PDB file of C-alpha atoms in Angstrom:
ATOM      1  CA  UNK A 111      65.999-201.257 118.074  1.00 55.00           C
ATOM      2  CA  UNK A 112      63.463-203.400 120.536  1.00 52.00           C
ATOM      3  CA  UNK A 113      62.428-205.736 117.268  1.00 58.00           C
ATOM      4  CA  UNK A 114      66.047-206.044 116.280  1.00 59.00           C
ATOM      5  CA  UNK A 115      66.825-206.891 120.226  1.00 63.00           C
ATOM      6  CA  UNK A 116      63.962-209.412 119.412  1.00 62.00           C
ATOM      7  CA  UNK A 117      64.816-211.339 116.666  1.00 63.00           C
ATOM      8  CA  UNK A 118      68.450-211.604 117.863  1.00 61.00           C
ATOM      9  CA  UNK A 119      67.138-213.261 121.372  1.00 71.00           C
ATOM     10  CA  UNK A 120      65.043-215.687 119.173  1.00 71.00           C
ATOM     11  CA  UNK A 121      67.241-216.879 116.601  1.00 72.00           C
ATOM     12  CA  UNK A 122      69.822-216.982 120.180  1.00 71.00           C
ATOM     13  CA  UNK A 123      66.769-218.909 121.468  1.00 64.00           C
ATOM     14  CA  UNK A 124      66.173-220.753 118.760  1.00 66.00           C
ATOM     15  CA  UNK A 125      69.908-221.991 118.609  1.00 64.00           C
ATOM     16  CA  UNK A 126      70.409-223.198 122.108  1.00 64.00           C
ATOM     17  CA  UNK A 127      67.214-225.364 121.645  1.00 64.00           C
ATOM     18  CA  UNK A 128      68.822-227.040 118.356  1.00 65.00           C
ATOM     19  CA  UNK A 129      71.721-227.630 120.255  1.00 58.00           C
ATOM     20  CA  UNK A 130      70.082-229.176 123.628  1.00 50.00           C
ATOM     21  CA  UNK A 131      68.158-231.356 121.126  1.00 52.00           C
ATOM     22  CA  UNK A 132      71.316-232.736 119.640  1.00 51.00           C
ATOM     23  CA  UNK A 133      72.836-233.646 122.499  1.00 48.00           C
ATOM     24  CA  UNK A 134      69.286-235.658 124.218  1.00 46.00           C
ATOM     25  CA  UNK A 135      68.957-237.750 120.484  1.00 48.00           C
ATOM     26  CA  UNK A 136      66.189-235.776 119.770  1.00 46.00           C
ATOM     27  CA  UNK A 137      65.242-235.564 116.049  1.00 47.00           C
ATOM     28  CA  UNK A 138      66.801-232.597 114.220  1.00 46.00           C
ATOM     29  CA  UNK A 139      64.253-229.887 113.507  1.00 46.00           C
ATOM     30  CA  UNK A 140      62.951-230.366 109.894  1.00 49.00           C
ATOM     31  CA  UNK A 141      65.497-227.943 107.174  1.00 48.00           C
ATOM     32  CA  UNK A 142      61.873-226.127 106.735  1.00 48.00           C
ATOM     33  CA  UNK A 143      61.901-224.568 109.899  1.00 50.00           C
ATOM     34  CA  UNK A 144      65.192-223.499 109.615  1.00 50.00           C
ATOM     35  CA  UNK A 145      64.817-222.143 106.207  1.00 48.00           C
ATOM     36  CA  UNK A 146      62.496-220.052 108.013  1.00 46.00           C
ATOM     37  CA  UNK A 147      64.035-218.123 110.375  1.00 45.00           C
ATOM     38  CA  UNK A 148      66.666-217.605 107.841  1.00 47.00           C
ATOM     39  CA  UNK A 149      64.850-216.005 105.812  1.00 43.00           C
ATOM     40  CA  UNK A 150      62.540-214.186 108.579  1.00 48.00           C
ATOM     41  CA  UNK A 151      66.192-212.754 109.834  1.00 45.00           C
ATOM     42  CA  UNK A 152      67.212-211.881 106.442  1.00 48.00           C
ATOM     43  CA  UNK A 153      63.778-209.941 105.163  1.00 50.00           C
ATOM     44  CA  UNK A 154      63.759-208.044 108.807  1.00 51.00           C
ATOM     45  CA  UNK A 155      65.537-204.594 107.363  1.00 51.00           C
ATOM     46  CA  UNK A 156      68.011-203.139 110.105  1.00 53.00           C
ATOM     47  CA  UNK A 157      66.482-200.199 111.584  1.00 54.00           C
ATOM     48  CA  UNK A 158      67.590-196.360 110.168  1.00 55.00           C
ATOM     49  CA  UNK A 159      69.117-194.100 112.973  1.00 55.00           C
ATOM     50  CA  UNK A 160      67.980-190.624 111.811  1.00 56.00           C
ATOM     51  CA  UNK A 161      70.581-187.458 112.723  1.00 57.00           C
ATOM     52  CA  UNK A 162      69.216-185.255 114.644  1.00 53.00           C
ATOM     53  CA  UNK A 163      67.791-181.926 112.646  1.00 55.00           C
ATOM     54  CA  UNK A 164      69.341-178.761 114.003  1.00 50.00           C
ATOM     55  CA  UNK A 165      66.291-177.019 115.657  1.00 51.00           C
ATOM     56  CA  UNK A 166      65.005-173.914 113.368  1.00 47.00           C
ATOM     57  CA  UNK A 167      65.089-171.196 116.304  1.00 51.00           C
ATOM     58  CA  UNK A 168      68.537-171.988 116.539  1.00 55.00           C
ATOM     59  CA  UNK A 169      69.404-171.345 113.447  1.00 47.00           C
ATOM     60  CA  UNK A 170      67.344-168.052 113.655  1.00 52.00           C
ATOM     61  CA  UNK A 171      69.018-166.876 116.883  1.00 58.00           C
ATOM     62  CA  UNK A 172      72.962-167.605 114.930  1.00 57.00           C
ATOM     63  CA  UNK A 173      71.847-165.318 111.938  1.00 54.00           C
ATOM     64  CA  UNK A 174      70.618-162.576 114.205  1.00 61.00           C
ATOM     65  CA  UNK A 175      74.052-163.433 115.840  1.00 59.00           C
ATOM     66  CA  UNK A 176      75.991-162.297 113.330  1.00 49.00           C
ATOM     67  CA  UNK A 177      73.484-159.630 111.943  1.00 60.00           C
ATOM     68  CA  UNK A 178      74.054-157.488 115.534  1.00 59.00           C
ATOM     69  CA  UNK A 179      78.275-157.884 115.400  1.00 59.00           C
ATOM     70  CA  UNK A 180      78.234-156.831 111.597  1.00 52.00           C
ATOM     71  CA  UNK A 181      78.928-153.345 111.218  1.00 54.00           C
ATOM     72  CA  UNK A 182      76.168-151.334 110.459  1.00 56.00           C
ATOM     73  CA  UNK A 183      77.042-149.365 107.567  1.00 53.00           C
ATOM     74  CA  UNK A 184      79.902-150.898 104.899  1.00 52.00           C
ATOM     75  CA  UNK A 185      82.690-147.762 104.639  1.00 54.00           C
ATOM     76  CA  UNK A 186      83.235-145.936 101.288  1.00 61.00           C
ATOM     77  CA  UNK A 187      86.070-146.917  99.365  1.00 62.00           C
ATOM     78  CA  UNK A 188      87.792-143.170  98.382  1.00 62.00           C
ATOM     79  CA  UNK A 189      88.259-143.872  94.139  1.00 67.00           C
ATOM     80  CA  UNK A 190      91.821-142.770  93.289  1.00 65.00           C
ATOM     81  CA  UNK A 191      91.547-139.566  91.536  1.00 72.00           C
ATOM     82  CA  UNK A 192      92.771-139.470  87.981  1.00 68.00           C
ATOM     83  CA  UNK A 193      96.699-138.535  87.172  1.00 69.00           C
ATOM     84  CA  UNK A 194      96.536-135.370  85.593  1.00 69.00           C
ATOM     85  CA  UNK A 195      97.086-136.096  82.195  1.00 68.00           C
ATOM     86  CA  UNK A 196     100.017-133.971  80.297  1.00 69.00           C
ATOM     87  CA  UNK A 197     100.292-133.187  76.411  1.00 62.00           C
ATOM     88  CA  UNK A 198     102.621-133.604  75.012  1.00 60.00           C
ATOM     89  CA  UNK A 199     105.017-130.658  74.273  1.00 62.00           C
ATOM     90  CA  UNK A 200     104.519-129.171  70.932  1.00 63.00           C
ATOM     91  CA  UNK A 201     107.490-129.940  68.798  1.00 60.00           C
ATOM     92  CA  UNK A 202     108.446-126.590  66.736  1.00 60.00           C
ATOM     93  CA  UNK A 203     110.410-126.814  64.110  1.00 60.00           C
ATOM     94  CA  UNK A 204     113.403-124.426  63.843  1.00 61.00           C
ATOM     95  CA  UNK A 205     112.849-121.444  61.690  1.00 64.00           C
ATOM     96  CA  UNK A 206     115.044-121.708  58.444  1.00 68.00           C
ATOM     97  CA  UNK A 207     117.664-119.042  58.671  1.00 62.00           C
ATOM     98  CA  UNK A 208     116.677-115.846  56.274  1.00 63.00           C
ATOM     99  CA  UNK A 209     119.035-114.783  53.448  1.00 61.00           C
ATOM    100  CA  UNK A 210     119.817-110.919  54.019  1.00 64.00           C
ATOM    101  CA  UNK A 211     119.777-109.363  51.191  1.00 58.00           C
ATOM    102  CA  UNK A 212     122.367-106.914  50.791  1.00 56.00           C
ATOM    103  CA  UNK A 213     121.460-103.316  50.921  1.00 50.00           C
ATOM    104  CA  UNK A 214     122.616-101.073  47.887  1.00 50.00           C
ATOM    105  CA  UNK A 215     125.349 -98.625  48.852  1.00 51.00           C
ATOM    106  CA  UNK A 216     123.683 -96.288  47.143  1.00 44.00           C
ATOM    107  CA  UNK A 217     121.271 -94.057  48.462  1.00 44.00           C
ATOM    108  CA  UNK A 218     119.151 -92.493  46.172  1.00 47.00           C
ATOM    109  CA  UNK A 219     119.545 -88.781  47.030  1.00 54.00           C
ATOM    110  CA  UNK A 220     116.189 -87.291  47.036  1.00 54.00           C
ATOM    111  CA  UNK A 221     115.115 -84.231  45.240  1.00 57.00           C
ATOM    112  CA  UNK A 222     113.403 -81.119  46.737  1.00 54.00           C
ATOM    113  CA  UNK A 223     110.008 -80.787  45.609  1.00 61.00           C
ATOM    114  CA  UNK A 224     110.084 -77.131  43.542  1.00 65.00           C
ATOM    115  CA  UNK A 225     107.296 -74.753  44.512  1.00 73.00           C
ATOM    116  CA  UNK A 226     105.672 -73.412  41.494  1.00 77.00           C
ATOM    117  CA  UNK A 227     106.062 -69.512  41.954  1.00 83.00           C
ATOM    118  CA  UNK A 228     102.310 -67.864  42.233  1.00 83.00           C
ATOM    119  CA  UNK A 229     100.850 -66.428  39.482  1.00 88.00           C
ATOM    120  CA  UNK A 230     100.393 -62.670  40.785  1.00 86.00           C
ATOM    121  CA  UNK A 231      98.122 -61.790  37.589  1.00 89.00           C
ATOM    122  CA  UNK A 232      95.534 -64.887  38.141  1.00 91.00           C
ATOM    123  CA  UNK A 233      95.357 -63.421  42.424  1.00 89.00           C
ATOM    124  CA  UNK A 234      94.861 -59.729  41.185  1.00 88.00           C
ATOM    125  CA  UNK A 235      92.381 -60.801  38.980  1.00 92.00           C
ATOM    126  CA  UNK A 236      90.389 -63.283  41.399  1.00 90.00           C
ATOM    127  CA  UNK A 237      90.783 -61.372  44.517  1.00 89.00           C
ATOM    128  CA  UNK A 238      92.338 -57.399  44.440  1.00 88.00           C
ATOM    129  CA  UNK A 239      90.473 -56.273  41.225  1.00 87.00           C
ATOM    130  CA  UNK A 240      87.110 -56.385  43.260  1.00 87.00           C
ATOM    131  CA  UNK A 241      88.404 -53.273  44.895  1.00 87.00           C
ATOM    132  CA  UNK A 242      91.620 -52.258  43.205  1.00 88.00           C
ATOM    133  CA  UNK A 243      90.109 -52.103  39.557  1.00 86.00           C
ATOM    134  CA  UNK A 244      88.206 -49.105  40.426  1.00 85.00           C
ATOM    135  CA  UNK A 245      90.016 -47.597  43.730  1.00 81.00           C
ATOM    136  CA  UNK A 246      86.790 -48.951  45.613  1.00 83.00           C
ATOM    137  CA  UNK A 247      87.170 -48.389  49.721  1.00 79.00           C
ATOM    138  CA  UNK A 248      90.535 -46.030  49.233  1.00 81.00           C
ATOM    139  CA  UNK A 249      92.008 -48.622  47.562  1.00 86.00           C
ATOM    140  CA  UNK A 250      94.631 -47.361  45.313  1.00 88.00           C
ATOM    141  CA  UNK A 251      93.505 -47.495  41.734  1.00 89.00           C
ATOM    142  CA  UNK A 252      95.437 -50.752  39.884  1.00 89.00           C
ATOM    143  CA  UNK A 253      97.687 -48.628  37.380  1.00 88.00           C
ATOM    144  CA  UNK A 254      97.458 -45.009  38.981  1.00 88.00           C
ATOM    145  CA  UNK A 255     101.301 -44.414  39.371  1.00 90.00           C
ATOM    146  CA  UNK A 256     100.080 -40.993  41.793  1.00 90.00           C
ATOM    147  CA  UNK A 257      98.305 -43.211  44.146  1.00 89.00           C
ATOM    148  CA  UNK A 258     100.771 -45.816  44.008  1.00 88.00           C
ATOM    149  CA  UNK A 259     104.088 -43.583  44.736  1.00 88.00           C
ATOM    150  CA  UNK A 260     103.002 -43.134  48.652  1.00 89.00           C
ATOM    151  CA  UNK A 261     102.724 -46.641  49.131  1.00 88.00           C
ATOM    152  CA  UNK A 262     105.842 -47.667  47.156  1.00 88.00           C
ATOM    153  CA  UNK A 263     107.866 -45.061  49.116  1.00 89.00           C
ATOM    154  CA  UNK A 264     107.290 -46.840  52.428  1.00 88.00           C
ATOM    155  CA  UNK A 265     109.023 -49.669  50.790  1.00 89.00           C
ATOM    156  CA  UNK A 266     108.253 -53.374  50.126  1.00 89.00           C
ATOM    157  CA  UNK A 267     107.974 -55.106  53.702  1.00 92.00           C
ATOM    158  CA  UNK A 268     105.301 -52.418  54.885  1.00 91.00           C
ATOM    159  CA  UNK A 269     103.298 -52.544  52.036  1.00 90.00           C
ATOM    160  CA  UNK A 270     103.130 -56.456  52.073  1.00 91.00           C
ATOM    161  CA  UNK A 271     102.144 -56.195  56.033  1.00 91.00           C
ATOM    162  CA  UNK A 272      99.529 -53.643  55.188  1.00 90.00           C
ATOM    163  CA  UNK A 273      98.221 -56.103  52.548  1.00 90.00           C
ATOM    164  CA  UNK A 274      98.117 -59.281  55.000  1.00 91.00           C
ATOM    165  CA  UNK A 275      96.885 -57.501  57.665  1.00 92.00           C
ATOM    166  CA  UNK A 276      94.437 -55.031  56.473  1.00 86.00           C
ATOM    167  CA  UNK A 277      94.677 -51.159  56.474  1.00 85.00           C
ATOM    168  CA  UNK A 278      91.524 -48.544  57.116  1.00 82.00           C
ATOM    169  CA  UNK A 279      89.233 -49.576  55.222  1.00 81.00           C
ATOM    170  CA  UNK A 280      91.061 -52.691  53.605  1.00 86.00           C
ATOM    171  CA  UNK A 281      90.213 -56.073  55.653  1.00 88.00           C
ATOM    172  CA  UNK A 282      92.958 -58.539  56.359  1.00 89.00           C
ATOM    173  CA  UNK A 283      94.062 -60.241  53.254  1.00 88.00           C
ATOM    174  CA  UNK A 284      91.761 -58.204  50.942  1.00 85.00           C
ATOM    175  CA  UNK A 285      89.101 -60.405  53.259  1.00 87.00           C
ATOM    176  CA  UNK A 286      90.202 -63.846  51.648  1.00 88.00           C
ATOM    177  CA  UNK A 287      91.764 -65.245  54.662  1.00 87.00           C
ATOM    178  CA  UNK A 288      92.222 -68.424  52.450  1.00 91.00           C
ATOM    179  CA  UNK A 289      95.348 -66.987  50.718  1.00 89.00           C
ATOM    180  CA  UNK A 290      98.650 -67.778  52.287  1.00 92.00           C
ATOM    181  CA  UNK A 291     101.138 -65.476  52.514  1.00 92.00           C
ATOM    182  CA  UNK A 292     102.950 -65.830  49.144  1.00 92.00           C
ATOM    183  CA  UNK A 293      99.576 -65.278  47.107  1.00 92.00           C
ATOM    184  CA  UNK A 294      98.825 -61.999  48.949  1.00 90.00           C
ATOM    185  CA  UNK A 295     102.645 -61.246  48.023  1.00 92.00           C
ATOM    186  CA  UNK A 296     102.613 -62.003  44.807  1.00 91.00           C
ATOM    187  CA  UNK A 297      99.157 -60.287  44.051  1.00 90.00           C
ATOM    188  CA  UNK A 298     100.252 -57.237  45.469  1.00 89.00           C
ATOM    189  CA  UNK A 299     103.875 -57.121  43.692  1.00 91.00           C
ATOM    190  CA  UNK A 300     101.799 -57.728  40.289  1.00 92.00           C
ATOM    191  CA  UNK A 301      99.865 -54.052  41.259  1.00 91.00           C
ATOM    192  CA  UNK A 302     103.066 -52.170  42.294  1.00 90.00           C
ATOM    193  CA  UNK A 303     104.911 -52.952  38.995  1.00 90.00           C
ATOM    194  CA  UNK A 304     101.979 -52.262  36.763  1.00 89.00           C
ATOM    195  CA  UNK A 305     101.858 -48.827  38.531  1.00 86.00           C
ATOM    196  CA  UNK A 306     105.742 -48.140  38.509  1.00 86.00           C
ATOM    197  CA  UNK A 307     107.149 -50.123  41.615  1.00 85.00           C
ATOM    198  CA  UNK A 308     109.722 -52.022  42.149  1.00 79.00           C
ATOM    199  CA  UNK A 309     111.753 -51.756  39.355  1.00 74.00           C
ATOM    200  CA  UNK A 310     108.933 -52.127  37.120  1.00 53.00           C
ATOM    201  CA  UNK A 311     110.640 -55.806  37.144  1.00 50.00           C
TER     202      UNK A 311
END
């Protein structure tokens, strides 16, 4: 700025003398000298005002500024939760309609199962002619019509309970207490008509 001051109060200077010389018929100073302080003025560059740098401990004391109002921990953001998601509903097809079929009026009647009648001969000989053959253990004697009549006298039912459930020295069922019933029957009613019983039938 000074320099600049300068050169202004010189060419000022130099301009007031040019002028004072004029007027006192003075000879004008030669077009060198002139051509001089032209160019002097021109080649002087004009001085460069710097802006002022913002001091660096200010700068320092603004970001601590803002560091102490800032919050000191950034709150969680809650994520939505999902939608629950829902299949879709199962389409089920209607059930085609079943044809009846017709039930036949007519019942098949069913027919009794026949019971084979027992075969007295095959129990006497499997079972009663261990004893009965030979009148073993007071057993009346198969064919002894004598020994027989007392027992036929007392009549059918109470010789078939003596047979089933044993008499002196004969055991319950002859001691086969596999036979049913009917077998021990039958067995018996095959010894009564061999010895005269029952009709001999």
């Amino acid at each position: 700025m000074l320099n600049n001051l300068k050169y202004v109060m010189l060419i000022t200077a130099s301009a007031l003398i040019i002028t004072v010389c004029g007027e006192s018929e003075t000879p004008a100073p030669s077009s060198s000298s002139e051509t001089a302080l032209a160019v002097t003025a021109t080649e002087t560059p004009p001085a460069i005002t710097e802006e002022p740098q913002p001091a660096l401990g200010r700068v320092t004391e603004s970001a601590d500024a803002v560091m102490a109002t800032a919050p000191e921990s950034v709150p969680e953001i809650a994520e939505p939760e999902p939608a629950p998601v829902t299949p879709p509903a199962e389409t089920v097809a209607p059930a085609e309609p079943v044809a009846e079929t017709p039930v036949a009026d007519t019942v098949a009647t069913a027919t009794p199962a026949t019971t084979a009648p027992v075969d007295g001969g095959q129990i006497y000989n499997t079972y009663c002619a261990i004893c009965h053959k030979l009148g073993m253990n007071a057993a009346p004697k198969y064919g002894s019509k004598p020994l027989w009549a007392k027992r036929i006298a007392q009549g059918r039912e109470t010789v078939y309970t003596h047979a089933i459930n044993g008499l002196r020295g004969m055991p319950p069922r002859g001691g086969f207490s596999t036979l049913s019933d009917d077998e021990i029957k039958a067995g018996t009613d095959y010894m009564v008509r061999a010895s005269g019983g029952w009709g001999n039938n």
